[in-house]
Coordinates of C-alpha atoms in Angstrom, one line a residue:
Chain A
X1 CA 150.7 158.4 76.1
X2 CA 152.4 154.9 76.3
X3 CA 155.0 154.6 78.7
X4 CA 157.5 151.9 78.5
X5 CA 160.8 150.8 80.3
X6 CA 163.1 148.1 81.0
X7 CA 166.8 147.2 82.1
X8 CA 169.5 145.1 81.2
X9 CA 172.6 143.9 82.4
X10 CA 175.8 144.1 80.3
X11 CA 179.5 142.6 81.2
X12 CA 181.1 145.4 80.1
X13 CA 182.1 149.0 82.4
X14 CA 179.3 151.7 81.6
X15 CA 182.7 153.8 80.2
X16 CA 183.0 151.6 77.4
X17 CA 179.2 150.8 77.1
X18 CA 178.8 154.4 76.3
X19 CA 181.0 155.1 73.3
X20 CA 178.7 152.3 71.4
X21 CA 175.5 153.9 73.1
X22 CA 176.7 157.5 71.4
X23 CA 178.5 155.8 68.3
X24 CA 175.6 156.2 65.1
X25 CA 177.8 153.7 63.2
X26 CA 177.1 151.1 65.9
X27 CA 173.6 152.5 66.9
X28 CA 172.6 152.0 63.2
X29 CA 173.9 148.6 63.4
X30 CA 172.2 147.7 66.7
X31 CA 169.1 149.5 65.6
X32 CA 165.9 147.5 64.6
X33 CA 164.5 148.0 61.0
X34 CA 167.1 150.8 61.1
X35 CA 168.3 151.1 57.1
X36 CA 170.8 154.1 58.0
X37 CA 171.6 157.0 60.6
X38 CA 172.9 160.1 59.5
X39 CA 174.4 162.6 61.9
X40 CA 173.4 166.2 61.3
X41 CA 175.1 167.8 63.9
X42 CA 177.4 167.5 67.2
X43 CA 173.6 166.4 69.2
X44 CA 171.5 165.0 66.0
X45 CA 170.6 162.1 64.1
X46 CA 168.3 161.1 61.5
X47 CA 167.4 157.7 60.6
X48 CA 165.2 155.8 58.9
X49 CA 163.6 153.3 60.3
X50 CA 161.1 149.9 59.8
X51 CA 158.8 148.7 62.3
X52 CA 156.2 147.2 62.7
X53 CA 153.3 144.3 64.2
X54 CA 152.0 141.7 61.9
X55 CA 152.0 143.1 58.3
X56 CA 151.5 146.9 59.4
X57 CA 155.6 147.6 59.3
X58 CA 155.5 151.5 58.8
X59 CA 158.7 153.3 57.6
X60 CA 159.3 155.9 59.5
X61 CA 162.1 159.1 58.8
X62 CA 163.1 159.6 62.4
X63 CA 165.1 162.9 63.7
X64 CA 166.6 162.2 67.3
X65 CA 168.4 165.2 69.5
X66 CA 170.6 164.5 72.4
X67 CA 169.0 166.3 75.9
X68 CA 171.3 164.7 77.8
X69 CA 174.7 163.3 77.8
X70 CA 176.1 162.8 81.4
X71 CA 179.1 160.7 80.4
X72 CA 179.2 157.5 81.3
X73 CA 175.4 157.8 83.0
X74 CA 172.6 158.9 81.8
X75 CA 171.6 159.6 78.4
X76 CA 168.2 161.8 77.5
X77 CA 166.9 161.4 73.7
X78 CA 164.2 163.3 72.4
X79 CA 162.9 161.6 68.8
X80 CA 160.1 162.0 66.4
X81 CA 159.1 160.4 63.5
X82 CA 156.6 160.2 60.5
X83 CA 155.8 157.6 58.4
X84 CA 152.6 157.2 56.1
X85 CA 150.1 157.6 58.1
X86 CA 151.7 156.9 61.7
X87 CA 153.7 159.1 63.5
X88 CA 155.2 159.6 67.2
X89 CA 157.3 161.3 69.4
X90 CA 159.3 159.8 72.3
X91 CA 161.6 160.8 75.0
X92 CA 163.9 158.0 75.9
X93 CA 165.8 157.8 79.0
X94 CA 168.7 155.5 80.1
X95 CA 171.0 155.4 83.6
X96 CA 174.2 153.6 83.6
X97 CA 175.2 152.1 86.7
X98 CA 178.5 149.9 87.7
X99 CA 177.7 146.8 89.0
X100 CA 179.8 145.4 92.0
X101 CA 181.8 143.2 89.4
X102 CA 182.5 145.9 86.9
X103 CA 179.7 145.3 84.8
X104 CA 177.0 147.5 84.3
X105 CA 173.3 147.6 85.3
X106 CA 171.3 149.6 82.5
X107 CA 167.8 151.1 83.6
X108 CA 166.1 152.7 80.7
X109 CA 162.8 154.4 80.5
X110 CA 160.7 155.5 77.2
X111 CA 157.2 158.0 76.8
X112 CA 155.6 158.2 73.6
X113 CA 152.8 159.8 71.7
X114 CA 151.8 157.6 69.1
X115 CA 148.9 158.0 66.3
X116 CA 147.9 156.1 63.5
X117 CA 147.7 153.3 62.3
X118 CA 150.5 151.7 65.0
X119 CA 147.9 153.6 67.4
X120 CA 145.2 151.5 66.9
X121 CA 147.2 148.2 67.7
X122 CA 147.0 149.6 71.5
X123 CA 149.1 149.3 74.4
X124 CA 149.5 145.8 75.0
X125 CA 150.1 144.6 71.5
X126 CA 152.7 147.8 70.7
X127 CA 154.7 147.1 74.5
X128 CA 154.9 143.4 73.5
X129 CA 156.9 144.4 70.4
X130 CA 158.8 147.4 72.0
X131 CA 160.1 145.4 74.6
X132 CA 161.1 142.7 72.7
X133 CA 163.0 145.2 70.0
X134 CA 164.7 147.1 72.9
X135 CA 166.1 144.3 74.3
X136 CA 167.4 142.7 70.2
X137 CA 169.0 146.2 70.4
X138 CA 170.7 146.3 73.8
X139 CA 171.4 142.2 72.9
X140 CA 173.2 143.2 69.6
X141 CA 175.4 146.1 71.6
X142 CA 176.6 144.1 74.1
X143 CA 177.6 141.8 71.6
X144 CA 179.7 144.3 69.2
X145 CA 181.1 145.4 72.7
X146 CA 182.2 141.6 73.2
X147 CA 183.9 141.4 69.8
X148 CA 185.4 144.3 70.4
X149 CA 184.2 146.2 67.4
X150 CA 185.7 149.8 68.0
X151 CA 183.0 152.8 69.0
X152 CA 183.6 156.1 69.6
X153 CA 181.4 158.5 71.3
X154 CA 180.2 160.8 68.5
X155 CA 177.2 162.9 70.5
X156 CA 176.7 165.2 72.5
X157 CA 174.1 167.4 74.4
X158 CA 172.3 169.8 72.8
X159 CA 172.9 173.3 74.6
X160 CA 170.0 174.3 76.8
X161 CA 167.7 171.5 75.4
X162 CA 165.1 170.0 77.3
X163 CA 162.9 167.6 77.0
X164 CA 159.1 166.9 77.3
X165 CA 156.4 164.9 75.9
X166 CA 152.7 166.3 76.7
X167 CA 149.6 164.1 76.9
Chain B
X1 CA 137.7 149.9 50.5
X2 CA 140.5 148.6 47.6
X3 CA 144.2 147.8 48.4
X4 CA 146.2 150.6 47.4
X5 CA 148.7 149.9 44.2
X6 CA 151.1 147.2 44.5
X7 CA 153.0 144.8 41.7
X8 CA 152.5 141.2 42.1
X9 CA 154.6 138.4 41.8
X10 CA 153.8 135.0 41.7
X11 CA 156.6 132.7 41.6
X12 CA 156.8 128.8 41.0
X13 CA 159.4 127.7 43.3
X14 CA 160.9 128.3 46.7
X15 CA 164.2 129.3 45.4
X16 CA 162.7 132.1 43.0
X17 CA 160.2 133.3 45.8
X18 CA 163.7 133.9 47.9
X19 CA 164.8 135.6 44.9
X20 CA 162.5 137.7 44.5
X21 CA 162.5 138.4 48.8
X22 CA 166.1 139.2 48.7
X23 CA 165.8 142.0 45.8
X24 CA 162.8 143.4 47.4
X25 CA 163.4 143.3 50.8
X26 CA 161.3 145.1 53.4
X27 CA 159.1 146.5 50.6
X28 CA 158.0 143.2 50.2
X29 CA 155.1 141.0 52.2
X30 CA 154.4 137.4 51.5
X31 CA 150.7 135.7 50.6
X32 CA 150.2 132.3 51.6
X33 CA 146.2 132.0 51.8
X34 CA 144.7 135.5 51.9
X35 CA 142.8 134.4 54.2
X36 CA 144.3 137.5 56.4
X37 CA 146.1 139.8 54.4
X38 CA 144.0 140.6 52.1
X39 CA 141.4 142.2 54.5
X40 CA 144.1 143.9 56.5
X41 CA 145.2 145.1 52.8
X42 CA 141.7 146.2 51.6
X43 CA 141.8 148.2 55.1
X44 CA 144.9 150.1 53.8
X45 CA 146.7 149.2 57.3
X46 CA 149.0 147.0 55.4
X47 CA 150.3 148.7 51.7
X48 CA 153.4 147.0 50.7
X49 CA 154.6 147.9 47.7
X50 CA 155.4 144.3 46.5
X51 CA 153.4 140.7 46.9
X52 CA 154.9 137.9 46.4
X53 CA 152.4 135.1 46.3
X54 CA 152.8 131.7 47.6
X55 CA 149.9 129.8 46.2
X56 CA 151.7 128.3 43.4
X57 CA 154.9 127.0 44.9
X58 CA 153.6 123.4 44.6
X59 CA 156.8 122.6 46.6
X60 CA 155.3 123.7 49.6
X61 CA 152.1 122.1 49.8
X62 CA 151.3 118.3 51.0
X63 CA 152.7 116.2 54.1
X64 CA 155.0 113.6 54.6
X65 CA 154.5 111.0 57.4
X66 CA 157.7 108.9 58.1
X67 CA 158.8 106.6 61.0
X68 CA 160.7 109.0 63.3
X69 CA 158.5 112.4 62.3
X70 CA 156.2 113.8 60.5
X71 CA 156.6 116.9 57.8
X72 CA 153.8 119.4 57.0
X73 CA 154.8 121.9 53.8
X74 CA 153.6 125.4 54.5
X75 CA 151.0 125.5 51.8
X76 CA 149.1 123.0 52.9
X77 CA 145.9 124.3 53.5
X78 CA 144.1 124.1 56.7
X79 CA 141.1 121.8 54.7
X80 CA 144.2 119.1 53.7
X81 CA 145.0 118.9 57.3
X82 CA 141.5 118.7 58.5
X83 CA 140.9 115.8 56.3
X84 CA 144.1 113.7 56.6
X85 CA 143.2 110.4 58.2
X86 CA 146.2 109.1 58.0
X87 CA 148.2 111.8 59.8
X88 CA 145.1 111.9 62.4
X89 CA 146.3 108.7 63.2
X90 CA 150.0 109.3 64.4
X91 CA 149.9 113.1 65.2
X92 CA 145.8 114.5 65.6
X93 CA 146.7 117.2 67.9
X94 CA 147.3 118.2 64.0
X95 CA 143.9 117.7 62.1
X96 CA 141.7 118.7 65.2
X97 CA 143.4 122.2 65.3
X98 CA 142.5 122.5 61.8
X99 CA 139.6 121.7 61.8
X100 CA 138.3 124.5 64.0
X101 CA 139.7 127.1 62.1
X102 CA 137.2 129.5 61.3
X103 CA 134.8 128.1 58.7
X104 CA 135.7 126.0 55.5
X105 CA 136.2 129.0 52.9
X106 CA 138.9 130.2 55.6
X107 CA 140.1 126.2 55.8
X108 CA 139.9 125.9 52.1
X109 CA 142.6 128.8 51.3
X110 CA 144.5 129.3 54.8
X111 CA 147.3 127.5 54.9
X112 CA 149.8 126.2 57.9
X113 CA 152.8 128.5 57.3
X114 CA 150.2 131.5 56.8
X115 CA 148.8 131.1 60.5
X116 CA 152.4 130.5 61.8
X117 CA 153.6 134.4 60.1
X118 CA 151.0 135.8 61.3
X119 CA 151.5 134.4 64.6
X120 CA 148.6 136.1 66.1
X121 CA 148.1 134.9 69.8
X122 CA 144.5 133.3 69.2
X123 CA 146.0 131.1 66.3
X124 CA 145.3 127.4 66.4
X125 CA 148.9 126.2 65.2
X126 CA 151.5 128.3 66.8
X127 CA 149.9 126.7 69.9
X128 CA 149.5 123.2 68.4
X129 CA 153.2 123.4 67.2
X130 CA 154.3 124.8 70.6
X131 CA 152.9 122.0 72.5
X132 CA 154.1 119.3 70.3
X133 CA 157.8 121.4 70.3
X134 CA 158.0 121.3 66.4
X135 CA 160.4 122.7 64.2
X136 CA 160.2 125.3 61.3
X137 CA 162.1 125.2 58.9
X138 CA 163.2 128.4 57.1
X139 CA 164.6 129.3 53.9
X140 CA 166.3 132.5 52.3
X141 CA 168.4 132.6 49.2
X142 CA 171.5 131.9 51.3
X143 CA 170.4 130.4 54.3
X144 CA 168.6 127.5 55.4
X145 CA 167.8 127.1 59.4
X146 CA 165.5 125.1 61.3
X147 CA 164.0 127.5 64.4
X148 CA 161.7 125.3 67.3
X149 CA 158.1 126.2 67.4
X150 CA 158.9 127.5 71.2
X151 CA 161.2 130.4 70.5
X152 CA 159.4 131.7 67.0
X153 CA 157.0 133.3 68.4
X154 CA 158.8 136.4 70.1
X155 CA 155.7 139.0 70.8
X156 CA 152.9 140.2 69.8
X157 CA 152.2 139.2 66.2
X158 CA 155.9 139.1 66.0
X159 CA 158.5 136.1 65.2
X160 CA 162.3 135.7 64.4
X161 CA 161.2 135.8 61.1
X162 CA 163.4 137.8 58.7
X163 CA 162.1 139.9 55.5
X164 CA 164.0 137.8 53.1
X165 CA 163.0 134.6 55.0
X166 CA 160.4 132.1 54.0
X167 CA 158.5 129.2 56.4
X168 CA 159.2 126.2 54.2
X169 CA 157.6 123.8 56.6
X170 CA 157.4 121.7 60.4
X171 CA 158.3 118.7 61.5
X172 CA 156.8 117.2 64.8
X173 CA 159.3 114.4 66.3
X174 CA 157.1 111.2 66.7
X175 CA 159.4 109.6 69.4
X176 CA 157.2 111.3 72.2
X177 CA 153.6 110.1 70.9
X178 CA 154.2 106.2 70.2
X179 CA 150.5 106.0 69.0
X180 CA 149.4 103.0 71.4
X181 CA 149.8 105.4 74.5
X182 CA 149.6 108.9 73.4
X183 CA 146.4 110.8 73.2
X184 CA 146.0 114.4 72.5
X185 CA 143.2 117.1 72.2
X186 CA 142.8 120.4 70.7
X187 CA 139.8 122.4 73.0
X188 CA 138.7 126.1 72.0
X189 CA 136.1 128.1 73.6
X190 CA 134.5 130.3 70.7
X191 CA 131.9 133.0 71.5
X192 CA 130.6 132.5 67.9
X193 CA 130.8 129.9 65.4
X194 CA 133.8 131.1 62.6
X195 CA 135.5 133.5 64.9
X196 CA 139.0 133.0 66.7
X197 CA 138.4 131.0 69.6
X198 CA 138.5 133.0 73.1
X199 CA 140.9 130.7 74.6
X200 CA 142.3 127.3 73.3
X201 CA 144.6 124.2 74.8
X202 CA 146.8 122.0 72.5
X203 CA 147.7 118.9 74.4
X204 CA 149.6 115.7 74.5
X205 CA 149.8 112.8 77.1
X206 CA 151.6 109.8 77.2
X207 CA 151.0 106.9 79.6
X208 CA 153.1 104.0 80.7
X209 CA 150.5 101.5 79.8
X210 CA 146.6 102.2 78.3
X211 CA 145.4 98.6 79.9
X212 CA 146.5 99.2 83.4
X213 CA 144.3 99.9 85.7
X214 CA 145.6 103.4 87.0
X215 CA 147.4 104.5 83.9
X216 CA 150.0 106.6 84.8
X217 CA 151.0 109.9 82.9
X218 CA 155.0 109.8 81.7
X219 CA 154.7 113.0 79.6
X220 CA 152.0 115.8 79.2
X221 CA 152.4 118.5 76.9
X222 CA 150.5 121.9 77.3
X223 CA 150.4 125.0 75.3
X224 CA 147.4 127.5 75.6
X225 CA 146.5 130.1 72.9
X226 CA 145.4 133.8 73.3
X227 CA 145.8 133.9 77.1
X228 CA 149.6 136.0 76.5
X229 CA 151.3 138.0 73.5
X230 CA 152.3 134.6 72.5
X231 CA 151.1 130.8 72.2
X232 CA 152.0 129.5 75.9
X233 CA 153.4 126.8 77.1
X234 CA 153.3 125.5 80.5
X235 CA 155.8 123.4 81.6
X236 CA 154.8 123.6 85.5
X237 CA 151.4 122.4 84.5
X238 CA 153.3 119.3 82.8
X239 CA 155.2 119.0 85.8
X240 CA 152.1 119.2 87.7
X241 CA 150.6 116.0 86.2
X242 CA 153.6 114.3 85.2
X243 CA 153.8 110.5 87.2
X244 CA 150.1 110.5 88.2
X245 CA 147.2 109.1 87.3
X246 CA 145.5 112.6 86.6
X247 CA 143.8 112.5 89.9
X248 CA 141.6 116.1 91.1
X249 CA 144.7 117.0 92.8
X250 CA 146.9 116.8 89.5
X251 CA 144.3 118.9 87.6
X252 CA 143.8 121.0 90.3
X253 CA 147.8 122.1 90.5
X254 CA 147.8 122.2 86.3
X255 CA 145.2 124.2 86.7
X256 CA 146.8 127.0 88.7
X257 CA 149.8 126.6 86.7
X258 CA 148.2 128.2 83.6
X259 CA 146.5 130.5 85.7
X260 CA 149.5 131.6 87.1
X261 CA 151.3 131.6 83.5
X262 CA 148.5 133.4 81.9
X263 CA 149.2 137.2 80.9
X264 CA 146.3 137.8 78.8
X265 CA 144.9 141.2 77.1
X266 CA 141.2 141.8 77.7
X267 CA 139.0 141.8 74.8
X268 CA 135.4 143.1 74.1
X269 CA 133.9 140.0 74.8
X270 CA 136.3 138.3 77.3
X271 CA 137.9 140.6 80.0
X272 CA 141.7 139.4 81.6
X273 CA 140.4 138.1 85.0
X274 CA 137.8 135.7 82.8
X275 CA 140.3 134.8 80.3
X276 CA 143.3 133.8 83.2
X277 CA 140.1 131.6 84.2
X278 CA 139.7 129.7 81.1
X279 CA 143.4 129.7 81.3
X280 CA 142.8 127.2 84.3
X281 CA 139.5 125.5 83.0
X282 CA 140.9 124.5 79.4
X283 CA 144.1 123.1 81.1
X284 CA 142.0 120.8 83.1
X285 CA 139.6 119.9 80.3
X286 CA 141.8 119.6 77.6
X287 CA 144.2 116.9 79.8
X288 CA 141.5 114.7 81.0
X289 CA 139.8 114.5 77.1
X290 CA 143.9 113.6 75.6
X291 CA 144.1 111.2 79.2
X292 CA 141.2 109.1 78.0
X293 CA 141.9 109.3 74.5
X294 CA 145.6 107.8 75.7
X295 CA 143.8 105.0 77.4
X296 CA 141.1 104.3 74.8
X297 CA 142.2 104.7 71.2

């Protein structure tokens, strides 16, 4: 299991934050290596995806269900995803709080089971990159939510899901 | 074992190896020397479906020494480096990292922009270029942009390189190093001849005047390799030593810059609390040998 987690800060009110966060139009713009995002149903997405370390950049086709959608606060994903031989399955966390100037403070949390190839690389080398690619992706929202660019929250919670990620 | 199938392309110029990029995309990986991706290929943990090969992109190959910087093309190969006198003379932070690059099959084929992609944390350029504050420059069909050395590298094996891009080349400003008072050293601890050094310092100092008696340092430059996810520099380790004669006390405070700076991952031979250590110990070295080498070259 490799656990990872960060935060981030963002100008903008965690009620406008979170139509980009459920938006797949933005999320697949915002999205690292992300080619496209479809949305199967009111708490589903598939995507697919490319990243990688180095010159081992695995494609992955990546289906993500919605656990938990506590509008505008916390957000639970669920998401697995194969790719030639790599795979993993995460569950992604993030709470939304307002900040004392309107802003929002963004704590988000990630566990994943990953084997492979992308395994191999280890903790260190694969936390380096995650970090880095989490914080391109929050980087890229908050800038769509500066221009302005339109979002509207699209997901949901799926009914009675839950979530969990064994060793 | 064999790299799995892929179609190879080998194109002439820059502008039709950006072509080429641009159709392909991220089914795509470049080949500069092969002096990596072939064995990481042969390993199957890299099968791209497309190769475009570098090696003939005459372009890109050579160096250019001028009166305000100096120009390296990204296919120069580590053995051109290693052997240019001439740029030894104005820039040999340059040369010496070459020339301690694995062995000289590896130096013969490797090339400069090939260790920058690959940006792996031991490499001897990204730290050289990081110390020195270079620029890359970078090329895609529509874009030309010149990125410094210090914000390339981004994480593990990881740089703000794009699939369609393509290093072109550096340049290293020569204002900083007036010859006369600049000396500067490339140290590397290897645990074995032709491997990647354990821990390595590229560094730069500048003195006010090489015949005075207590030279005095007006600019140090320090970047470490393989002690973090990505070449390091250490500006409080400059700061440390900047406007003194490099007493014990300098070094001393330099010292426990990098250590403090170091964020290394522990490898079979070198554990973290060993390699924050070197951290500390090639800091020191590594700014007394390009002190004395500002004072008597």
């Amino acid at each position: 299991m490799i656990e990872f987690s960060g935060d981030f800060e963002s100008e903008h009110a965690p009620e406008e934050l979170w139509k980009y966060f459920t938006d797949p139009d933005i999320l697949a713009q915002c999205a690292p290596g992300c080619d496209h995002i479809e949305q199967e149903s009111e708490s589903e997405l598939s995507a697919t995806i490319a990243v990688g370390v180095g010159s081992v950049k695995p494609t992955f086709d990546v289906d993500m269900t919605v656990v938990e959608a506590d509008e505008p606060n916390h957000l639970v994903m669920e998401a697995g995803g194969d790719a030639s031989r790599n795979s993993f399955e995460a569950v992604a966390e993030m709470t939304l709080t307002e900040t004392e100037d309107g802003g929002t403070h963004a704590e988000w949390e990630a566990d994943a089971n990953v084997s492979g190839l992308i395994a191999s690389l280890g903790q260190r080398a694969l936390g380096s990159v995650a970090d880095r690619l989490v914080n391109n992706f929050f980087d890229d929202l908050e800038e769509l939510a500066d221009e302005g660019v339109p979002a509207e929250s699209k997901i949901s919670a799926k009914p009675e899901a839950t979530a969990s990620l064994e060793d | 074992m064999k790299p799995a199938a892929f179609e190879y392309h080998r194109p002439d110029s820059v502008a039709e190896a950006t072509t080429l990029l641009a159709d392909l995309g991220h089914d795509a990986e470049l080949l500069a020397g092969n002096q990596s991706l072939g064995i990481i290929m042969a390993n199957r943990l890299a099968t791209p479906d497309h190769l475009v090969d570098l090696n003939r992109v005459e372009e890109l190959s050579g160096y250019e020494i001028r009166d305000d910087e100096i120009d390296v093309g990204a296919m120069t190969t580590h053995r051109d480096l290693e052997f240019a006198d001439d740029l030894r003379d104005v820039m040999p932070m340059l040369p010496e990292a070459a020339e301690q690059i694995a062995g000289p099959s590896v130096r013969n084929r490797g090339t400069l922009g090939g260790s920058i992609a690959e940006a792996d944390p031991a490499g001897n350029y990204p730290a050289a270029l990081v110390a020195l504050d270079a620029d890359l420059r970078v090329e895609s069909t529509d874009d030309e942009r010149t990125v410094a050395a210090r914000e390339f590298f981004i994480a593990y094996m990881f740089t703000d390189l794009g699939p369609e891009e393509i290093i072109t080349g550096v340049t290293v400003d020569r204002e900083p190093f007036p010859v006369e008072r600049t000396g500067m050293a490339f140290e590397e601890l290897k645990r074995a001849a032709q491997t990647f050094p354990t821990v390595s310092a590229g560094t730069a100092v500048r003195v006010d005047d090489p015949d005075a008696d207590e030279p005095v340092i007006e600019e140090a430059r320090i970047a470490l390799a393989n002690v973090a996810d990505v070449p390091l520099h250490v500006p409080d380790a400059e700061d440390a030593v900047e406007g003194t004669t490099l007493g014990e006390d300098a070094l001393d405070e330099a010292a426990e810059a990098a250590i403090e700076a170091a964020d290394p991952s522990p490898e079979m031979h070198a554990d973290e609390e060993w390699k924050v250590e070197l951290a500390g110990e090639y800091t020191r070295r590594s700014l007394r040998t390009a002190h004395t080498r500002a004072i008597n070259d």
